[in-house]
Short mmCIF file of C-alpha atoms in Angstrom, two decimals:
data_model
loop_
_atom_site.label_atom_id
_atom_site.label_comp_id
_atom_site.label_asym_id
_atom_site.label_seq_id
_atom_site.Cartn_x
_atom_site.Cartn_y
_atom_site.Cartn_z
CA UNK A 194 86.35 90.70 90.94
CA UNK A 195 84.73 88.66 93.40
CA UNK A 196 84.09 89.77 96.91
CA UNK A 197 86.26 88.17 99.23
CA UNK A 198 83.24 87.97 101.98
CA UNK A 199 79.52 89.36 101.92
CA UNK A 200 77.10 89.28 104.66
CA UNK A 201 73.58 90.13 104.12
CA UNK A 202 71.06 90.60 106.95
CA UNK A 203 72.74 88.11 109.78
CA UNK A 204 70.98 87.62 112.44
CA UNK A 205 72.31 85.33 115.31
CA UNK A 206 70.33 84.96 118.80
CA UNK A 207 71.67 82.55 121.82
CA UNK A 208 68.73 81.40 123.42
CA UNK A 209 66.25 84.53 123.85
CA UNK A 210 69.76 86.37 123.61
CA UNK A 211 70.25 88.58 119.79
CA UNK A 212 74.19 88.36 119.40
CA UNK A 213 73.53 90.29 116.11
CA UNK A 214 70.91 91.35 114.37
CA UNK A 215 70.62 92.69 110.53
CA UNK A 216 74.44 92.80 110.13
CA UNK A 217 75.70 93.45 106.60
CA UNK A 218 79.15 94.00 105.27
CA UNK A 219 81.11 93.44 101.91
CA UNK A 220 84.79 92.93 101.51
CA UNK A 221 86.92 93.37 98.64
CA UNK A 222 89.96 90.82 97.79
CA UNK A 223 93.26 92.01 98.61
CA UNK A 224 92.34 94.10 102.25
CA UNK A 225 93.45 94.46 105.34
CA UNK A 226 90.40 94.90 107.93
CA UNK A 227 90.34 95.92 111.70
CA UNK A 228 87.30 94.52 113.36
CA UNK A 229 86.83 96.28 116.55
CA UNK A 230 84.33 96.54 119.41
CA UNK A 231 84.35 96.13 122.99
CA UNK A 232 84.73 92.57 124.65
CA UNK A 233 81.18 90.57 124.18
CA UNK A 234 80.18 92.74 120.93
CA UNK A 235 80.00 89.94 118.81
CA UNK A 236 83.56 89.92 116.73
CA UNK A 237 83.77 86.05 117.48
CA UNK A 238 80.49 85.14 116.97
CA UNK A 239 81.06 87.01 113.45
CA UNK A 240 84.07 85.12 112.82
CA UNK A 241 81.94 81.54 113.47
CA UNK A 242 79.16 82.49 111.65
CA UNK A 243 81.29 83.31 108.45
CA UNK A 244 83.89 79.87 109.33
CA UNK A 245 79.92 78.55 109.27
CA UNK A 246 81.06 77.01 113.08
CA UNK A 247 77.69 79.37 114.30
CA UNK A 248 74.45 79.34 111.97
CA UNK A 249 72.38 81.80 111.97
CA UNK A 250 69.94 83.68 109.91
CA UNK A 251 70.90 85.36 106.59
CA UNK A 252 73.45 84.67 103.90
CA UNK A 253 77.24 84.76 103.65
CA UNK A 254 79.83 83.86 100.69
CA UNK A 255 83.10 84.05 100.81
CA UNK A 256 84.93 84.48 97.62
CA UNK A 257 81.24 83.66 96.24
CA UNK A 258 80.60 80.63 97.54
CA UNK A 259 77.58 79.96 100.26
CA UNK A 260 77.86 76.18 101.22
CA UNK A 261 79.55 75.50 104.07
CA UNK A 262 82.12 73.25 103.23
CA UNK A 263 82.95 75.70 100.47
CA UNK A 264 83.43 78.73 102.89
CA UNK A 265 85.43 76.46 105.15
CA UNK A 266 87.92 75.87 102.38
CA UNK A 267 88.25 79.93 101.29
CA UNK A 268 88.55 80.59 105.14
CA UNK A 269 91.69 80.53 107.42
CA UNK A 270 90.85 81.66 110.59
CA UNK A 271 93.51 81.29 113.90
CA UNK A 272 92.17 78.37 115.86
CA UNK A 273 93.25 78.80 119.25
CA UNK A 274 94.79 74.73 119.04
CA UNK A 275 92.30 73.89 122.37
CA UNK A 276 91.93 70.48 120.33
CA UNK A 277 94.81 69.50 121.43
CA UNK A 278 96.85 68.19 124.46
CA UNK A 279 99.55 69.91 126.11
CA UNK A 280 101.69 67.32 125.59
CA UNK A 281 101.29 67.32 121.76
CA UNK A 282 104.63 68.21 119.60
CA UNK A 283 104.67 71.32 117.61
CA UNK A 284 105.56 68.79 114.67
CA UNK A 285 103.04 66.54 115.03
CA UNK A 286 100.53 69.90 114.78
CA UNK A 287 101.78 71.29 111.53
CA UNK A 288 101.59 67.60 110.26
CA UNK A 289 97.87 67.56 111.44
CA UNK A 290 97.45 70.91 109.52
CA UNK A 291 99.00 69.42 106.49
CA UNK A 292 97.11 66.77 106.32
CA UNK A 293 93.66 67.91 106.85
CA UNK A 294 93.94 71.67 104.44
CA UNK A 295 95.07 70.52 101.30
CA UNK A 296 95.79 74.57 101.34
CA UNK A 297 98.80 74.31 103.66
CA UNK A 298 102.20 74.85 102.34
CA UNK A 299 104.62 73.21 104.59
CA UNK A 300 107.20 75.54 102.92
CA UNK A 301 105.42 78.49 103.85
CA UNK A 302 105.01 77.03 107.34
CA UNK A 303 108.89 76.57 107.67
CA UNK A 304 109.87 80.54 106.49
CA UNK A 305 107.12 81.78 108.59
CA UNK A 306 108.08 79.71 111.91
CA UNK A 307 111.70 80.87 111.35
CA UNK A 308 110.80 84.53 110.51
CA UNK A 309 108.92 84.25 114.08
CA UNK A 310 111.50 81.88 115.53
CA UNK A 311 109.58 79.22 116.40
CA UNK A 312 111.15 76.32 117.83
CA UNK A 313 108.89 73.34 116.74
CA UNK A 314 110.61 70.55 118.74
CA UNK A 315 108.56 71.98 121.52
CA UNK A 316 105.92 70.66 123.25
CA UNK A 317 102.10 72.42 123.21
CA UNK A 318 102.53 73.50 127.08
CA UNK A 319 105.72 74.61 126.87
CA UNK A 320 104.74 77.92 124.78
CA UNK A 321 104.59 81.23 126.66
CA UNK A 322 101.71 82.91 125.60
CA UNK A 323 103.33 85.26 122.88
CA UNK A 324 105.00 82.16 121.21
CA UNK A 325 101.79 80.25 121.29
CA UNK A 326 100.14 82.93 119.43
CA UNK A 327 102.98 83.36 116.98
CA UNK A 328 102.78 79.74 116.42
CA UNK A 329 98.81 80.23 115.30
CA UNK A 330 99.46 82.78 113.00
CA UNK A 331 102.36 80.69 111.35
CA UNK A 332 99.89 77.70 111.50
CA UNK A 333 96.93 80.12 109.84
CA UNK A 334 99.43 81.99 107.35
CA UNK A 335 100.94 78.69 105.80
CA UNK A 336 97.56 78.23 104.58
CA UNK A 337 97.26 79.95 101.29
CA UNK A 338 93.54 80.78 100.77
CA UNK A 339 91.21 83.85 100.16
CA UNK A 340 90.16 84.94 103.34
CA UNK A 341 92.30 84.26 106.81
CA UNK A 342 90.73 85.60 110.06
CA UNK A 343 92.57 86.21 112.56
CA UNK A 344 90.86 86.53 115.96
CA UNK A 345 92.23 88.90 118.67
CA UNK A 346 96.21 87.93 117.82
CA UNK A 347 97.70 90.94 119.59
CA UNK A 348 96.04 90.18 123.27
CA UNK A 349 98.45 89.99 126.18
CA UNK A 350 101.57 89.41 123.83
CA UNK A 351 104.86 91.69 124.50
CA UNK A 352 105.40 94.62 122.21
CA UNK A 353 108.07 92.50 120.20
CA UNK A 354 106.01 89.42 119.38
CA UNK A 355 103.88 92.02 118.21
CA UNK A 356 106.04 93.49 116.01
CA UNK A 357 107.44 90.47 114.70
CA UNK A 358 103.40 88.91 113.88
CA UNK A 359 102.56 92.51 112.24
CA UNK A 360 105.75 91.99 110.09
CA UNK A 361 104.87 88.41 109.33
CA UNK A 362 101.31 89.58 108.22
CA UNK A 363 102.65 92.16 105.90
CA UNK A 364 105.18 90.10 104.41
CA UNK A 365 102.72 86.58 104.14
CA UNK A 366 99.15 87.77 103.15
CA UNK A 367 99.01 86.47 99.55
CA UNK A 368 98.45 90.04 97.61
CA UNK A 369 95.00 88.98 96.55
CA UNK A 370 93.39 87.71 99.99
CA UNK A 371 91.48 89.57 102.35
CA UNK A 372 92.38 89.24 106.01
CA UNK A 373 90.11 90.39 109.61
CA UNK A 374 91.56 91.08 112.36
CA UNK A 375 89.47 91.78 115.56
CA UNK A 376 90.88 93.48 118.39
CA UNK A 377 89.34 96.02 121.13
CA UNK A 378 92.72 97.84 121.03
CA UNK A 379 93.66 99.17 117.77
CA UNK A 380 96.27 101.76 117.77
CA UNK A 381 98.99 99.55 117.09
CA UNK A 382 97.52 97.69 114.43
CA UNK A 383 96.64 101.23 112.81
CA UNK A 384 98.50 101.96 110.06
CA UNK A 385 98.40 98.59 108.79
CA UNK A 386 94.32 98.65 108.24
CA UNK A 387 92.92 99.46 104.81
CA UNK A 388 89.53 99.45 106.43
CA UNK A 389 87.79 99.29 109.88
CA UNK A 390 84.38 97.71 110.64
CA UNK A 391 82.78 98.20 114.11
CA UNK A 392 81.11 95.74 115.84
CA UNK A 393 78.94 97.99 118.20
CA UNK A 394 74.64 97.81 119.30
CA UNK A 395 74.64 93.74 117.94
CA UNK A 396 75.41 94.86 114.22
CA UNK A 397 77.88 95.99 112.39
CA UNK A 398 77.97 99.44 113.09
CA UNK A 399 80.55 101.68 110.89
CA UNK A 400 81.97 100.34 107.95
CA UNK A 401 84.95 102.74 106.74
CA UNK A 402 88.58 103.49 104.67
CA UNK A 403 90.77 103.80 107.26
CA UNK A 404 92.68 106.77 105.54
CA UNK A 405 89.14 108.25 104.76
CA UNK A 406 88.56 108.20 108.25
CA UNK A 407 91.88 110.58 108.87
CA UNK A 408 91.73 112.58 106.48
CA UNK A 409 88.20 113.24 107.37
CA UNK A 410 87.91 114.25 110.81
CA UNK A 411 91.78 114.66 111.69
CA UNK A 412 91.76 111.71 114.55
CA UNK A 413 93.60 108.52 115.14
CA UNK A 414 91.64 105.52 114.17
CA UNK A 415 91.35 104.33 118.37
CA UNK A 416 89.94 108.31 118.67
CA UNK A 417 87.67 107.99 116.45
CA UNK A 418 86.55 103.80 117.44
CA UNK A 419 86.31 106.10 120.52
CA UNK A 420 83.34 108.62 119.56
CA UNK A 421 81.25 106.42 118.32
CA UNK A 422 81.20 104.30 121.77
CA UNK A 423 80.76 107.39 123.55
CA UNK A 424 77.67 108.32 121.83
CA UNK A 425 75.88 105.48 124.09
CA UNK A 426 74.65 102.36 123.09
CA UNK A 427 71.72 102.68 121.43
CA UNK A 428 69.74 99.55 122.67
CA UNK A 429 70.73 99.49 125.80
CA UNK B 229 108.48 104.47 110.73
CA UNK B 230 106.49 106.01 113.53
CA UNK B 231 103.07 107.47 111.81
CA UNK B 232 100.74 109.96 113.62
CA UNK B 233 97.51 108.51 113.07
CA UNK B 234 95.69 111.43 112.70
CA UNK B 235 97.69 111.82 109.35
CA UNK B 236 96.43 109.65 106.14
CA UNK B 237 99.49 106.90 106.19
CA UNK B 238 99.61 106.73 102.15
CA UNK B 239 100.32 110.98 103.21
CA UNK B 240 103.02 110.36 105.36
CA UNK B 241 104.59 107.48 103.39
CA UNK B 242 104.81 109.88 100.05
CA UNK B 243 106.47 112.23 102.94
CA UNK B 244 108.93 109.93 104.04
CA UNK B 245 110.05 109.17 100.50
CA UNK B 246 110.04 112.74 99.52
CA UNK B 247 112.20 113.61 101.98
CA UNK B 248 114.85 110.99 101.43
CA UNK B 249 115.09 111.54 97.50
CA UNK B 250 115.79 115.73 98.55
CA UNK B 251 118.17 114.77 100.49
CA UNK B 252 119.92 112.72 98.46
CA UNK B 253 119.37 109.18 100.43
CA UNK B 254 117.56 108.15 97.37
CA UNK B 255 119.31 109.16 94.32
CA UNK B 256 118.19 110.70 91.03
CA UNK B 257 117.48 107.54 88.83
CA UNK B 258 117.55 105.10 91.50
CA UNK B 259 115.71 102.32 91.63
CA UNK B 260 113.25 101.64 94.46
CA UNK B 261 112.73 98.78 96.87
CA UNK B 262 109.68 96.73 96.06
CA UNK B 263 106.10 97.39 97.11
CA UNK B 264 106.13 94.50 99.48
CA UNK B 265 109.52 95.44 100.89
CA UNK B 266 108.57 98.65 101.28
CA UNK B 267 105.66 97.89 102.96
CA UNK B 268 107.41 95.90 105.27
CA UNK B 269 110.37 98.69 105.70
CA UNK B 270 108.12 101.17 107.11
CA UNK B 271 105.44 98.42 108.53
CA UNK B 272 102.64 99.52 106.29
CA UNK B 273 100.05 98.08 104.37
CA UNK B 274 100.85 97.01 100.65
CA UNK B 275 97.43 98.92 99.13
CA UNK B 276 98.38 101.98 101.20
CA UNK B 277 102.42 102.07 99.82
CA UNK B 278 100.71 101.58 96.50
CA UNK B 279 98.92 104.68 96.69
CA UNK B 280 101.71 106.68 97.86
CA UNK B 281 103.41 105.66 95.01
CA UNK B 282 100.96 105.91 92.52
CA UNK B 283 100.70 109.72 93.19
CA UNK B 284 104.40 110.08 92.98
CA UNK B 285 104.35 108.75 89.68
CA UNK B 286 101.18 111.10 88.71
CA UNK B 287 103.58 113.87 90.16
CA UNK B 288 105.94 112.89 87.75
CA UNK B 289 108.75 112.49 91.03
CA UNK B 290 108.98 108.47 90.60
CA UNK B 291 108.86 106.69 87.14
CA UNK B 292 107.53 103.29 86.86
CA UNK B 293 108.94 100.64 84.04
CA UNK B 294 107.25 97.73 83.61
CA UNK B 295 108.44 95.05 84.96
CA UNK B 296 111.33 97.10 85.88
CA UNK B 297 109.91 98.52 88.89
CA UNK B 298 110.07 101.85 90.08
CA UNK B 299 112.47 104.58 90.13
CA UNK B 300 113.63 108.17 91.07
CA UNK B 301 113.01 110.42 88.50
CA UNK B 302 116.50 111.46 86.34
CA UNK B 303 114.86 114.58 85.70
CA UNK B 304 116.90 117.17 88.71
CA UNK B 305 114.75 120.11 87.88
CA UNK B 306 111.70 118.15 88.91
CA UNK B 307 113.63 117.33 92.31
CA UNK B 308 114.76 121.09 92.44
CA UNK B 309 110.63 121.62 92.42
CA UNK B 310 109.90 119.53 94.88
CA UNK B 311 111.98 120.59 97.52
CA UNK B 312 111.03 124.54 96.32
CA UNK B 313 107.50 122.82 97.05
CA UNK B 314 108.16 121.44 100.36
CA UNK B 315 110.02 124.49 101.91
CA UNK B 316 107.38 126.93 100.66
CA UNK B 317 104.27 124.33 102.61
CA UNK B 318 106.80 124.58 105.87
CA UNK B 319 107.44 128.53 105.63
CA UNK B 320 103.37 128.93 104.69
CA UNK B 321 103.07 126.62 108.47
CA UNK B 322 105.38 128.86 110.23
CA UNK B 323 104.02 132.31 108.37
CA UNK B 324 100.38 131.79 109.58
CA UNK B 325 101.14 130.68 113.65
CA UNK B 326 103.43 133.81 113.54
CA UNK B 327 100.89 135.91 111.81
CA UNK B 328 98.20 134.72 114.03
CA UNK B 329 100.27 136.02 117.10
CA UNK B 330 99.85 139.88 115.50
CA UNK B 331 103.21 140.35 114.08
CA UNK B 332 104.07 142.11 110.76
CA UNK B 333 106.26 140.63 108.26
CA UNK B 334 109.37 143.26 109.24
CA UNK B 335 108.80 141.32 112.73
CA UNK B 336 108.26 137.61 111.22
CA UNK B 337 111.91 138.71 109.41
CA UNK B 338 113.65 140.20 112.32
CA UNK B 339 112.36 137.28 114.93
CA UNK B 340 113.43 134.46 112.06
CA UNK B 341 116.51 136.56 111.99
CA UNK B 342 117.39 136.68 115.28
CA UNK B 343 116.14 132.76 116.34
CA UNK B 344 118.99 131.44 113.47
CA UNK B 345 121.79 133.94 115.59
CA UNK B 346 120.76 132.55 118.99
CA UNK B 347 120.76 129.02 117.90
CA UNK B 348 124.14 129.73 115.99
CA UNK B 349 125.42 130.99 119.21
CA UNK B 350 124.12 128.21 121.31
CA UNK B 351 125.96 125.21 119.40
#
């Protein structure tokens, strides 16, 4: 089967900055992947290179395609809805979604924004935090693609929104799409995780199962994100 | 379900299950939710529920019919096994920290002996 996403010798500098540098990873269809590392490690920049919103050096597919417009179309990844004005309906977002992915399923939008109780007669700025996020993860689920990345969607959201967006994730992620999900704190997102990649020295540092990685050295996937930190940064 | 995360989950998932078709919560012949829903029941990856399941099948405990979906084995003896299985791994557990603390097997049996009075005397 095709790989859902590969990544072959990235490199991506910001001015005389290196973001990354020789990153390589291959994921299979059908996963669940943590992508951790500390704030500033490059897990965004990662995510833009492979949306193709950042070029840099090296190639990436996604579901084996390398053109940009191509990769846009496999990719689903949880805009933070800054394009838009506080004043903007819910409505007249998911209409905006519908019309430019022909991917979106407006059905799938509907079950998802119920399962999350979302109420989409709402205006943009009237969205605490945790409902704002749940409302990007409906609008990125509805989408029915090969890859979905979602960016950080657990970060100062209650315990229950969390729950509920885990739940949504589990029950949503067509069984043959591969979806990344960065976050710097991973415990509760654990047991979920087929695989973890970490984002550490501006590459991609460890690349693992994330049952491999238990039954291995007997620690908790944060313990063991953990040791590898603590053994220094290497380029620093 | 609350996992430890030092444990494999697709471990502690085949646990789980284990435990409710010994004691009787999932029924001999039964049929079992679907891998989604069980995913979803004990918030758990789909891949990682599959595996759990897949060795339960290979352990002959769970029977899956295509298209039928899975099911508890009608086959008691093979239930009668598995429990005989699980007790022995949690009386091996116990046998070794008490062993490891220097005391005999008369002493393992007396201390054992006396813990189940004490607690019967406590309720």
């Amino acid at each position: 089967m095709t790989d859902s996403l590969s990544i072959q010798n990235v490199t991506y500098k910001r001015g005389m900055k290196t973001i990354l540098h020789d990153a390589n990873l291959t994921l299979a269809p059908g996963k669940i992947v943590g992508l951790l590392g500390e704030n500033g490690a490059g897990k965004t920049t990662l995510m833009r290179l492979i949306t193709g919103s950042a070029k840099g050096a090296g190639d990436i597919t996604v579901n084996g395609d390398a053109a940009e417009a191509d990769r846009k179309r496999h990719v689903s990844f949880s805009e933070q809805l800054r394009g838009f004005a506080g004043n903007t309906k819910l409505t007249r977002i998911v209409d905006f979604y519908e019309t430019v992915y022909g991917d979106f399923e407006a059905e799938r939008f509907t079950e998802l924004a119920t399962f999350l109780q979302i109420d989409t007669s709402l205006k943009l700025a009237a969205l605490s935090k945790g409902m704002k996020e749940k409302l990007v993860i409906a609008l990125t689920l509805a989408r029915r693609t090969n890859l979905y990345l979602l960016d950080e969607p657990f970060s100062g959201i209650d315990s229950m929104s969390r729950k509920k967006i885990i739940n949504s994730i589990i029950q949503w992620k067509p069984e043959n799409a591969t979806m990344v999900i960065s976050d710097h704190y991973v415990s509760e997102i654990a047991p979920i995780l087929d695989e973890i990649v970490i984002v550490k020295d501006q590459t991609i540092y460890a690349h693992r199962q994330a049952d491999e990685v238990r039954e291995e050295f007997h620690i908790g996937i944060e313990a063991y994100y953990e040791s590898l930190y603590e053994r220094g940064n290497d380029n620093d | 379900m609350h996992f430890d995360d030092k444990i494999p989950i697709y471990y502690q998932i085949k646990n789980h299950i284990y435990h409710e078709i010994i004691t009787g919560t999932l029924q001999p012949g039964e049929k079992l939710p679907s891998v989604r829903q069980l995913a979803v029941d004990v918030t758990a990856n789909v891949n990682t529920v599959q595996r759990a399941l897949s060795e339960m099948i290979a352990a002959g405990i769970i029977e899956s019919k295509r298209g039928r979906g899975n099911f508890v084995t009608m086959e008691t003896t093979k239930i009668t096994d598995l429990k005989t299985q699980l007790v022995t791994t949690q009386l091996a557990h116990v046998y070794q920290q008490l062993h490891a603390l220097n005391l005999s097997d008369e002493e393992i049996l007396t201390s054992v002996q006396h813990y189940i009075e004490r607690k019967g005397q406590a309720k």
